[in-house]
mmCIF file of N, CA and C and ligand atoms in Angstrom:
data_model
loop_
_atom_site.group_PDB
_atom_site.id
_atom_site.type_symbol
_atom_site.label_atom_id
_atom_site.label_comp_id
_atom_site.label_asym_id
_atom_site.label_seq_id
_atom_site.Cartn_x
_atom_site.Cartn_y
_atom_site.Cartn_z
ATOM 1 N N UNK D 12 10.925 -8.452 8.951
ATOM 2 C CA UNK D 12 10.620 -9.774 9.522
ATOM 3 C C UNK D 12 10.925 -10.858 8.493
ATOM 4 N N UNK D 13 11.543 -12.383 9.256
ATOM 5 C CA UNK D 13 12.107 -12.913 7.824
ATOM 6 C C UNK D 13 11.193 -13.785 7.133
ATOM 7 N N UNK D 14 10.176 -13.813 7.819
ATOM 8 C CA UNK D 14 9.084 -14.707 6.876
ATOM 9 C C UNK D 14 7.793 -13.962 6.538
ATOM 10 N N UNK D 15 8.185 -12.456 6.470
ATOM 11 C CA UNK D 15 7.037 -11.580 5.178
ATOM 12 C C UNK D 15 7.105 -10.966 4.458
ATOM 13 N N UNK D 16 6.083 -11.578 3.280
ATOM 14 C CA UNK D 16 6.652 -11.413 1.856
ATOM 15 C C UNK D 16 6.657 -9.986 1.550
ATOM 16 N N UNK D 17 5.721 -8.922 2.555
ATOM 17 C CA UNK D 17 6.488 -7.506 1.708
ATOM 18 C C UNK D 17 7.440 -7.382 2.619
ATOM 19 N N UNK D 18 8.314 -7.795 3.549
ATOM 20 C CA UNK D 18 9.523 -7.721 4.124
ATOM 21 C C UNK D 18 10.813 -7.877 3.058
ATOM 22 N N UNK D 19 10.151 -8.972 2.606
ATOM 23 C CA UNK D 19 11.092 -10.241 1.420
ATOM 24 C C UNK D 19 11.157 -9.168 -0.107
ATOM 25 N N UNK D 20 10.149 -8.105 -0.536
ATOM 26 C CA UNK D 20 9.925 -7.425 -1.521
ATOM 27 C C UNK D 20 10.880 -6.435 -1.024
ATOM 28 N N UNK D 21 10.635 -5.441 0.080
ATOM 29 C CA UNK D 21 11.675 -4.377 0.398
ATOM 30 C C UNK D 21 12.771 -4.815 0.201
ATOM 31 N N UNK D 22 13.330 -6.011 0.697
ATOM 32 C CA UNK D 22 14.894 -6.864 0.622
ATOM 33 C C UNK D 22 15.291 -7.067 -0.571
ATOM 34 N N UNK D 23 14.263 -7.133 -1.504
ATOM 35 C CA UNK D 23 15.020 -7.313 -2.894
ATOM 36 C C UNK D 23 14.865 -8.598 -3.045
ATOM 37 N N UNK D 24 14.440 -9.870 -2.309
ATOM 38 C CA UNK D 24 14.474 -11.179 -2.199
ATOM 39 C C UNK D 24 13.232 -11.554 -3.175
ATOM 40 N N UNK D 25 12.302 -10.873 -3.212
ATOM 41 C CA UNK D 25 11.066 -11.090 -3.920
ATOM 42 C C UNK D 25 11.076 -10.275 -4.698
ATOM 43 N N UNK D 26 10.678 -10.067 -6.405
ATOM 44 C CA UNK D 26 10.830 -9.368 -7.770
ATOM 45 C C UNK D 26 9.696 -8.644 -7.114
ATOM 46 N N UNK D 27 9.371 -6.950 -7.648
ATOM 47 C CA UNK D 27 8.293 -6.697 -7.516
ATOM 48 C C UNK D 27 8.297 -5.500 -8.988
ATOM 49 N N UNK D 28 7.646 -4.938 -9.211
ATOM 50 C CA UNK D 28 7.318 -3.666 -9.908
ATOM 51 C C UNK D 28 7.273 -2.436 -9.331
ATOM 52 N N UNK D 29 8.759 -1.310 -9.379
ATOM 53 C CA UNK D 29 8.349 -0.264 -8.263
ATOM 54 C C UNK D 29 7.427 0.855 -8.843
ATOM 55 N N UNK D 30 6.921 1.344 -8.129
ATOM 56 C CA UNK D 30 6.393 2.999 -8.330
ATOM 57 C C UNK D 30 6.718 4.105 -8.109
ATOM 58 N N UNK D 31 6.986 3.418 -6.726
ATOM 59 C CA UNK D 31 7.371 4.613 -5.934
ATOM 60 C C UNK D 31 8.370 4.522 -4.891
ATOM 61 N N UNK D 32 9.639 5.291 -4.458
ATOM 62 C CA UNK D 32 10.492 5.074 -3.358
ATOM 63 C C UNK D 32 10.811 5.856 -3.157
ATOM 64 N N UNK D 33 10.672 6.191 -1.628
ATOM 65 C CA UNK D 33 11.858 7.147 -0.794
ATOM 66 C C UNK D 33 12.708 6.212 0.307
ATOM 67 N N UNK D 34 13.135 6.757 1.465
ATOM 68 C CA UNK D 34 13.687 6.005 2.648
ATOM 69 C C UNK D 34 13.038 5.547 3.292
ATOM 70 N N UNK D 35 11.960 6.122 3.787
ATOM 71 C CA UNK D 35 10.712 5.077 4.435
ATOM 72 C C UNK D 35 9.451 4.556 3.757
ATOM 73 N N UNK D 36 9.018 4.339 2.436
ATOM 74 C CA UNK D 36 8.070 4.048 1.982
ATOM 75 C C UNK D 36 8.276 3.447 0.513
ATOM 76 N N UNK D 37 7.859 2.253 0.477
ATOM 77 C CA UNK D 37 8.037 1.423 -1.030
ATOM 78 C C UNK D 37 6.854 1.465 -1.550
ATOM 79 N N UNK D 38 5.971 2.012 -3.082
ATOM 80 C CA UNK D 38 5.229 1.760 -3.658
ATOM 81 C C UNK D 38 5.399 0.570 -4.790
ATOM 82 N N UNK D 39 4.701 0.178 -4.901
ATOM 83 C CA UNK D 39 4.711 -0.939 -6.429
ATOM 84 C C UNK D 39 3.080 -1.788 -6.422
ATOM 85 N N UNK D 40 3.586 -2.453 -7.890
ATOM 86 C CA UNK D 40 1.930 -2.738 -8.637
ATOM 87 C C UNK D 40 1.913 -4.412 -7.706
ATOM 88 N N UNK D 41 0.402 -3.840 -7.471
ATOM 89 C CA UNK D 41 -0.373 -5.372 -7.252
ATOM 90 C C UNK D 41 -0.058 -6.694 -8.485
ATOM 91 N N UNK D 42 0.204 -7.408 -7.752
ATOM 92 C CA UNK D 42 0.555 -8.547 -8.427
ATOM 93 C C UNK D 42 -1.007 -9.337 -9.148
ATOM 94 N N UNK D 43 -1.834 -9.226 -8.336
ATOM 95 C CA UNK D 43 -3.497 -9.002 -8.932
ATOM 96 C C UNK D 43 -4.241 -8.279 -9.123
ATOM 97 N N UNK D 44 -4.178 -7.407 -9.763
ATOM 98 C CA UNK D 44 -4.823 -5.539 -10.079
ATOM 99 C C UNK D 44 -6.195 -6.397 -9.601
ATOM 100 N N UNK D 45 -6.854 -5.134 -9.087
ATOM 101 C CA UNK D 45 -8.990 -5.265 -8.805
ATOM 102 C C UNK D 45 -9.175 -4.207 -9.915
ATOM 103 N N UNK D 46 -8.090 -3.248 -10.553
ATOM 104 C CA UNK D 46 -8.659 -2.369 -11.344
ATOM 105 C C UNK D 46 -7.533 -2.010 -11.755
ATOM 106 N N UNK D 47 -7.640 -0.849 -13.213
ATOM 107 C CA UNK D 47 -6.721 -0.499 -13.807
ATOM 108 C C UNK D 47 -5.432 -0.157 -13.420
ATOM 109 N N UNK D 48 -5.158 0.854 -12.473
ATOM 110 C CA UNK D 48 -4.125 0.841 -12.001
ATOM 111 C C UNK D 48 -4.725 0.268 -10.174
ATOM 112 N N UNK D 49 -3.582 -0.619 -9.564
ATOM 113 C CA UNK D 49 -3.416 -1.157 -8.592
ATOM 114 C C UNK D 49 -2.185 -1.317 -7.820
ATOM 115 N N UNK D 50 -1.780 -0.036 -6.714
ATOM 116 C CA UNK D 50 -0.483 0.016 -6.287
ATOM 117 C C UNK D 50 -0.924 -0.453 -5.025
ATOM 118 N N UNK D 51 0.614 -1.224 -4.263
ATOM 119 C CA UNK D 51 0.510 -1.447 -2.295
ATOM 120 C C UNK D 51 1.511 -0.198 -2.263
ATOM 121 N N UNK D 52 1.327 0.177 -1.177
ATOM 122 C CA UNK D 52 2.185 1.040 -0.567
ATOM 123 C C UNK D 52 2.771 0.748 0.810
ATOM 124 N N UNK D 53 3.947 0.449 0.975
ATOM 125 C CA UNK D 53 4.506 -0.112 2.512
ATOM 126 C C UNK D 53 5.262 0.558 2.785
ATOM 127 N N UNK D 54 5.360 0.669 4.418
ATOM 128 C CA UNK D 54 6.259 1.351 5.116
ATOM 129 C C UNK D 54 7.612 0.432 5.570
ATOM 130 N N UNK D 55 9.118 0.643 5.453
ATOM 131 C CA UNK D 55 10.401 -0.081 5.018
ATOM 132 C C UNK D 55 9.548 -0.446 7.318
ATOM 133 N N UNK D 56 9.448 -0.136 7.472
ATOM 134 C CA UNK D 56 9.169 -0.560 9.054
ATOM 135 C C UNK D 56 8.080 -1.443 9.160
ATOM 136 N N UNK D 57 8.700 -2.981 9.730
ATOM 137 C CA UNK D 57 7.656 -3.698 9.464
ATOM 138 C C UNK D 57 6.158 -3.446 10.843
ATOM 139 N N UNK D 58 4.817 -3.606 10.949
ATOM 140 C CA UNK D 58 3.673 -3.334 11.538
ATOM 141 C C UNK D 58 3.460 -4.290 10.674
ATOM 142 N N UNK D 59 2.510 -5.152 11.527
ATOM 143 C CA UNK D 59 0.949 -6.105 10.538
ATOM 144 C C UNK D 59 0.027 -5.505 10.328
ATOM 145 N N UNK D 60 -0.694 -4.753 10.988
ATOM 146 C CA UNK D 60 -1.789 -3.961 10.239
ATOM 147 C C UNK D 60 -1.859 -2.542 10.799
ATOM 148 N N UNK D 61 -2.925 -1.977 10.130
ATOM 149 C CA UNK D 61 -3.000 -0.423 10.550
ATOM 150 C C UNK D 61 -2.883 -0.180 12.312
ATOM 151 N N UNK D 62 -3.771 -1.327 12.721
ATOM 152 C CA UNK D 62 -4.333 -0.935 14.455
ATOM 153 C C UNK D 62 -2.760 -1.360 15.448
ATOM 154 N N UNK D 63 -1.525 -2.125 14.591
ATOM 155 C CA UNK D 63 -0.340 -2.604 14.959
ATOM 156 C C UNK D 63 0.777 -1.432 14.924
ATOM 157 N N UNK D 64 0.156 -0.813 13.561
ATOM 158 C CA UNK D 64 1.309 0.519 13.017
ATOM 159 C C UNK D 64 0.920 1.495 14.176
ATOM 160 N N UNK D 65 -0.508 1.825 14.818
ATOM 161 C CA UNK D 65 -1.068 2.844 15.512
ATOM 162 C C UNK D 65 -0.587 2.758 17.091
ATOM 163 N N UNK D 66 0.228 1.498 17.167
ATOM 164 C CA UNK D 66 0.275 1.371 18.578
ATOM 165 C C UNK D 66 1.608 1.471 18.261
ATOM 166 N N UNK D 67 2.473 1.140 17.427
ATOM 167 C CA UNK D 67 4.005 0.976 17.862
ATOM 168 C C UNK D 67 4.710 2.649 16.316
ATOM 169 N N UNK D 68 4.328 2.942 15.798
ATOM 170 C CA UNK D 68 4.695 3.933 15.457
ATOM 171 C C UNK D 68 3.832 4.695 14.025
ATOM 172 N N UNK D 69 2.836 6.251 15.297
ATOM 173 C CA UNK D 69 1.889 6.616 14.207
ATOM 174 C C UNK D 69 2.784 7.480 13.128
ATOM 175 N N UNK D 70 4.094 8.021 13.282
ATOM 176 C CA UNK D 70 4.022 8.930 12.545
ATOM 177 C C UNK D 70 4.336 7.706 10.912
ATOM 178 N N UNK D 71 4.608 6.383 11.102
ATOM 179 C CA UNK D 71 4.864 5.248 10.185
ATOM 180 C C UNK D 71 3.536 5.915 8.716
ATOM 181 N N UNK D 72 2.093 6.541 9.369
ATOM 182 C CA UNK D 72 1.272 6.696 9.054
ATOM 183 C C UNK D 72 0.952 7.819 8.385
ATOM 184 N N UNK D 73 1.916 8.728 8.515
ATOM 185 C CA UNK D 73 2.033 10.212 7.921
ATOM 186 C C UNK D 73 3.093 9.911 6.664
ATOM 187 N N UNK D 74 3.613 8.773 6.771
ATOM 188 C CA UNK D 74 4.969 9.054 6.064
ATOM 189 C C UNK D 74 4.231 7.735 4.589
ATOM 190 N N UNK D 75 3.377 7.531 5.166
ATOM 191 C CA UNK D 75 2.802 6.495 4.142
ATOM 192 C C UNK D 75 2.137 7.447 3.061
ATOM 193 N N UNK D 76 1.134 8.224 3.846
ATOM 194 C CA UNK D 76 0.068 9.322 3.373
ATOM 195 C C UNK D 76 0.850 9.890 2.442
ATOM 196 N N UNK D 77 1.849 10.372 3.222
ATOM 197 C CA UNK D 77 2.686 11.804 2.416
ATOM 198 C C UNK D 77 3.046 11.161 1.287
ATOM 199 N N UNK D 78 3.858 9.871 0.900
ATOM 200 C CA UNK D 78 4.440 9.000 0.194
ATOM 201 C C UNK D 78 3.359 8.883 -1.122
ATOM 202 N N UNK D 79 2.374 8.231 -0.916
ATOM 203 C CA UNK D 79 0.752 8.428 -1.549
ATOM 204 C C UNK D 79 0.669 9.546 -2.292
ATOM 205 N N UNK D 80 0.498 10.851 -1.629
ATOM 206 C CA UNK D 80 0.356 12.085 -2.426
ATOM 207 C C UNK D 80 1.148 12.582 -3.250
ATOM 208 N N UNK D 81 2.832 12.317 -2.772
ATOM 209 C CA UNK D 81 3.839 12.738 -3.531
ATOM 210 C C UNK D 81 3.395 11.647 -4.470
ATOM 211 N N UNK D 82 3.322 10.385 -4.826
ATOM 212 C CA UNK D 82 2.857 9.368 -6.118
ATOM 213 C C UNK D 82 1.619 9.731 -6.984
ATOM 214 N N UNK D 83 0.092 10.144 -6.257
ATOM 215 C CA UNK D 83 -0.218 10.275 -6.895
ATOM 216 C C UNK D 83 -0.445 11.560 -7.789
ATOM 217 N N UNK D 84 -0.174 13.130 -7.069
ATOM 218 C CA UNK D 84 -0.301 14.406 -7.579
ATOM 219 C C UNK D 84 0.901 13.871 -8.492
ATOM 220 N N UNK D 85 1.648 13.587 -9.250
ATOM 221 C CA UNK D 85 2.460 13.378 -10.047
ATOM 222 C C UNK D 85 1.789 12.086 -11.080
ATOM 223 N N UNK D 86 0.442 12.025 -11.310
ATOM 224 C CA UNK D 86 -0.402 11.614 -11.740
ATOM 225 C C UNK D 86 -1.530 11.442 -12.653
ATOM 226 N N UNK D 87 -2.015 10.964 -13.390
ATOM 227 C CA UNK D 87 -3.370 11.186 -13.805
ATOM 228 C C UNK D 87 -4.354 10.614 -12.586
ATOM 229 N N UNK D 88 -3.628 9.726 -11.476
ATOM 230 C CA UNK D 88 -4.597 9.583 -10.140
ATOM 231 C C UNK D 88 -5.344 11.012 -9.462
ATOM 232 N N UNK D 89 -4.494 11.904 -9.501
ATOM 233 C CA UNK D 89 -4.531 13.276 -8.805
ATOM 234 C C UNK D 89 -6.062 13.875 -9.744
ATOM 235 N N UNK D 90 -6.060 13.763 -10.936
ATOM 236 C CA UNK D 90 -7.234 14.521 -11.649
ATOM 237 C C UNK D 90 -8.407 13.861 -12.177
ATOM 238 N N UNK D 91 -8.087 12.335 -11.753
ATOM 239 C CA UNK D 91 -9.262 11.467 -12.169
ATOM 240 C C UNK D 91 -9.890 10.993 -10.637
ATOM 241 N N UNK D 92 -9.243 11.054 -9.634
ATOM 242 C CA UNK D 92 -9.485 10.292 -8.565
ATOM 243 C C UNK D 92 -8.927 8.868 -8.366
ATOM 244 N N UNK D 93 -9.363 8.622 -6.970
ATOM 245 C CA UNK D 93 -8.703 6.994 -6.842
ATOM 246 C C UNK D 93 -9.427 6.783 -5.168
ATOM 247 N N UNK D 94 -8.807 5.438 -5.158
ATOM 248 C CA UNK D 94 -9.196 4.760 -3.713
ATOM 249 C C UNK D 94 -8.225 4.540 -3.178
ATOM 250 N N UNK D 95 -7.855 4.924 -1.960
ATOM 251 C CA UNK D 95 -7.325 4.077 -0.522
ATOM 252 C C UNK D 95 -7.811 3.319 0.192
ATOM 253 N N UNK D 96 -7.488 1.943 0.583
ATOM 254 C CA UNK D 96 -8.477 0.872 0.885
ATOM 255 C C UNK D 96 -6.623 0.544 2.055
ATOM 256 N N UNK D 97 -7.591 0.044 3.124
ATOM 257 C CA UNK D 97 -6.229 -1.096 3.905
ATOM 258 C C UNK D 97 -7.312 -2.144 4.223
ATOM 259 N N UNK D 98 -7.199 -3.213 4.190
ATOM 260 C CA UNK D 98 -7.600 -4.324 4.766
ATOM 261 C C UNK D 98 -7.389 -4.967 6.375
ATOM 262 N N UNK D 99 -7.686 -5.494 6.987
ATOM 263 C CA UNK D 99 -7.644 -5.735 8.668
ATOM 264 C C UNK D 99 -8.032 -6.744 8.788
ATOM 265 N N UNK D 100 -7.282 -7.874 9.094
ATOM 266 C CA UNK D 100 -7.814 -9.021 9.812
ATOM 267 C C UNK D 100 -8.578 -9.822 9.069
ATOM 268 N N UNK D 101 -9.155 -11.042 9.100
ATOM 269 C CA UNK D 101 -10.307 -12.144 8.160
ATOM 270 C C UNK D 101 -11.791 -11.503 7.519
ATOM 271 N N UNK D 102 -12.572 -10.797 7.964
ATOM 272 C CA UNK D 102 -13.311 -9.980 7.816
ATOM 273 C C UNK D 102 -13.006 -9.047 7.197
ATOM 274 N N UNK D 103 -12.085 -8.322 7.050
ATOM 275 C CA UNK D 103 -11.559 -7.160 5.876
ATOM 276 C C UNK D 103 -10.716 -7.747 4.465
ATOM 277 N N UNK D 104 -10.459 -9.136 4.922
ATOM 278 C CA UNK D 104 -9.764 -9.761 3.839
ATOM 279 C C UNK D 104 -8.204 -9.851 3.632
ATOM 280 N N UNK D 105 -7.847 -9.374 5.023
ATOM 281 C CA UNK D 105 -6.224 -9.200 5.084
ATOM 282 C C UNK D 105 -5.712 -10.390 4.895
ATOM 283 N N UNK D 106 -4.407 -10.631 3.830
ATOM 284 C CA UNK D 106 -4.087 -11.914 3.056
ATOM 285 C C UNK D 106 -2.204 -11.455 3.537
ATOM 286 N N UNK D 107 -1.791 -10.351 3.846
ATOM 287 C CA UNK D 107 -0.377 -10.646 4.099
ATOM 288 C C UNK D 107 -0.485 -9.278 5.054
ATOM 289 N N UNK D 108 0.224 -10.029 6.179
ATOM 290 C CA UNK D 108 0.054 -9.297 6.982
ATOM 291 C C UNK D 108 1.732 -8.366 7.780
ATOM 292 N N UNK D 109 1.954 -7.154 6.411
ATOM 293 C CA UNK D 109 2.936 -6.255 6.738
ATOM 294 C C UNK D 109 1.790 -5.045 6.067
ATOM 295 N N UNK D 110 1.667 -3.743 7.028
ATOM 296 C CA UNK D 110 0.528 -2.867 6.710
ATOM 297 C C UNK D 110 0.634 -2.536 5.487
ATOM 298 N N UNK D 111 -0.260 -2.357 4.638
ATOM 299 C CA UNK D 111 -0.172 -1.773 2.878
ATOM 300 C C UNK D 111 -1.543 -1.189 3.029
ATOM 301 N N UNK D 112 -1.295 -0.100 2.338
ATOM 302 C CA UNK D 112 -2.787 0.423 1.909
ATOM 303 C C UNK D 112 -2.509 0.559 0.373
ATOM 304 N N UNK D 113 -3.472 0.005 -0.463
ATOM 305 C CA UNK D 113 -4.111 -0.320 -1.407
ATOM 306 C C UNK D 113 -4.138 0.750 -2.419
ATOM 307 N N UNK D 114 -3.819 1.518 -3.658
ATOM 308 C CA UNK D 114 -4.275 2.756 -4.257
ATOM 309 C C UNK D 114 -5.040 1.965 -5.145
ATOM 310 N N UNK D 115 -5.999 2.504 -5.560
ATOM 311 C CA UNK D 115 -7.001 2.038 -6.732
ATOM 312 C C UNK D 115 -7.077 2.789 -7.733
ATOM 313 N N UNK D 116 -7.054 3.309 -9.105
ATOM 314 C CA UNK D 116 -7.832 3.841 -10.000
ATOM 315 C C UNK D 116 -7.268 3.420 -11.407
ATOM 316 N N UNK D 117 -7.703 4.472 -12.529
ATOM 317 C CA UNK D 117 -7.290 4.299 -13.425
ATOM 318 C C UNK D 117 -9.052 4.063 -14.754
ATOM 319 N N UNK D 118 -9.602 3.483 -13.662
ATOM 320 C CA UNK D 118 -10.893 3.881 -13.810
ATOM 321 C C UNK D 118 -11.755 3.425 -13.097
ATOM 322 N N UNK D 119 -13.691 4.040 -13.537
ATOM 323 C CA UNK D 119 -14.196 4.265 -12.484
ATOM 324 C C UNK D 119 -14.471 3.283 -11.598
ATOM 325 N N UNK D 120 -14.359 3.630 -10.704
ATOM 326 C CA UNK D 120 -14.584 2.178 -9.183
ATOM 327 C C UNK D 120 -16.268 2.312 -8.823
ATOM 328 N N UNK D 121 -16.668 1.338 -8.399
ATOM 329 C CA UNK D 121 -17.847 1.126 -7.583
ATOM 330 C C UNK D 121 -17.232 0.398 -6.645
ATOM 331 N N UNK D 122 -18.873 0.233 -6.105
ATOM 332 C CA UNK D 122 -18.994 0.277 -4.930
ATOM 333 C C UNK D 122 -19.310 1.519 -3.251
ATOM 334 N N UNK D 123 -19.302 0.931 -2.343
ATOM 335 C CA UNK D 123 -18.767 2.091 -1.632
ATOM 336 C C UNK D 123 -19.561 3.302 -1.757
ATOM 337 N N UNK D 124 -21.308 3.276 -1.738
ATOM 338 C CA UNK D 124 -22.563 4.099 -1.764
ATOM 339 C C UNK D 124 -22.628 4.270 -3.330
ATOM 340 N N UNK D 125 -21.754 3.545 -4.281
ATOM 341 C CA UNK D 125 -22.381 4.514 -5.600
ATOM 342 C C UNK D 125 -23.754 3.210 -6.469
HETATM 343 P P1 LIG S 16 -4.599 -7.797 1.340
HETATM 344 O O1 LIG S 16 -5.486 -8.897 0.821
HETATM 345 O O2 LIG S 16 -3.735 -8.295 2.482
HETATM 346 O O3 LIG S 16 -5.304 -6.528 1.666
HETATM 347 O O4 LIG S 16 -3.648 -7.401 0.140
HETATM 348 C C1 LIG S 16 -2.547 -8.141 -0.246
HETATM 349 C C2 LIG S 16 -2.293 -7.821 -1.689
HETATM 350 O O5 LIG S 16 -0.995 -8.264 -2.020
HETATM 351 C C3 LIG S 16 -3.261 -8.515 -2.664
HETATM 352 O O6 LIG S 16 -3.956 -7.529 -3.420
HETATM 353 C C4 LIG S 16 -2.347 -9.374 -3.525
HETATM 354 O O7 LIG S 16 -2.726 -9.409 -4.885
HETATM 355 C C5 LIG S 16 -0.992 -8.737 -3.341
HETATM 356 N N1 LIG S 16 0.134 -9.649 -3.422
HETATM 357 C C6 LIG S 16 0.238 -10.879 -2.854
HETATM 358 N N2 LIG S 16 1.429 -11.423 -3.143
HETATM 359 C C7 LIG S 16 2.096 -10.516 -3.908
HETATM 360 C C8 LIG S 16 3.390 -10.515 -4.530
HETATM 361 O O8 LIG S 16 4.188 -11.442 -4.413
HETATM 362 N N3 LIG S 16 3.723 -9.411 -5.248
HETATM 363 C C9 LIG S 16 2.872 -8.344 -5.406
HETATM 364 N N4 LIG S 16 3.286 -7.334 -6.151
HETATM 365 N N5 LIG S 16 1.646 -8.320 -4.827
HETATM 366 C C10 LIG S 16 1.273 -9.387 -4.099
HETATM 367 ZN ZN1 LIG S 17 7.026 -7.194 6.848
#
């Protein structure tokens, strides 16, 4: 889509930091870490949010996951732990709206019952 900015990042139009790439899935670092390490993970298929990706293409959602695991078991994420977070709408805090889910770690997180 031509006016979103992780559209504009996949395109190469916007600088980013990669992590991670295959054919359907771009990883790279948050431009504002919440914690030590802070990756988005997007699918090259644009969806605005998770409940958008679920209606117009779930397997978008397997290929994210899978993408995730192949990044982090190749990791110190894999043996320390981490977070997956997606955001949704004003109330979840969604600020750009092409689906990303969030990796967190690097160290320990709160929140979230602890
Ligand atoms: P949301 O608030 O929608 O769940 O997450 C959007 C995330 O994108 C935020 O954590 C924010 O720091 C990050 N972000 C916003 N603009 C850019 C950018 O231009 N480059 C990168 N790498 N991250 C960005
Ligand atoms: Zn997009």
């Amino acid at each position: 889509m031509s006016d979103c900015l992780f559209c504009k990042i996949l395109e190469g139009k916007i600088p980013s930091t990669k992590v991670y790439e295959d054919d359907l899935v771009y990883g790279f670092k948050d431009i504002a870490p919440h914690s030590k390490e802070h990756y988005l993970f997007i699918h090259r298929n644009h969806t605005k949010d998770v409940n958008d990706l679920m209606d117009k293409s779930q397997q978008d959602l397997l290929d994210l996951f899978s993408a995730m695991k192949k990044f982090t078991e190749n990791s110190d994420l894999s043996n320390n732990g981490f977070r997956i977070v997606t955001n949704m709408g004003p109330h979840g805090g969604q600020t750009v709206f092409h689906t990303h889910f969030h990796v967190l770690g690097g160290e320990q997180l709160r929140g979230f019952g602890r």
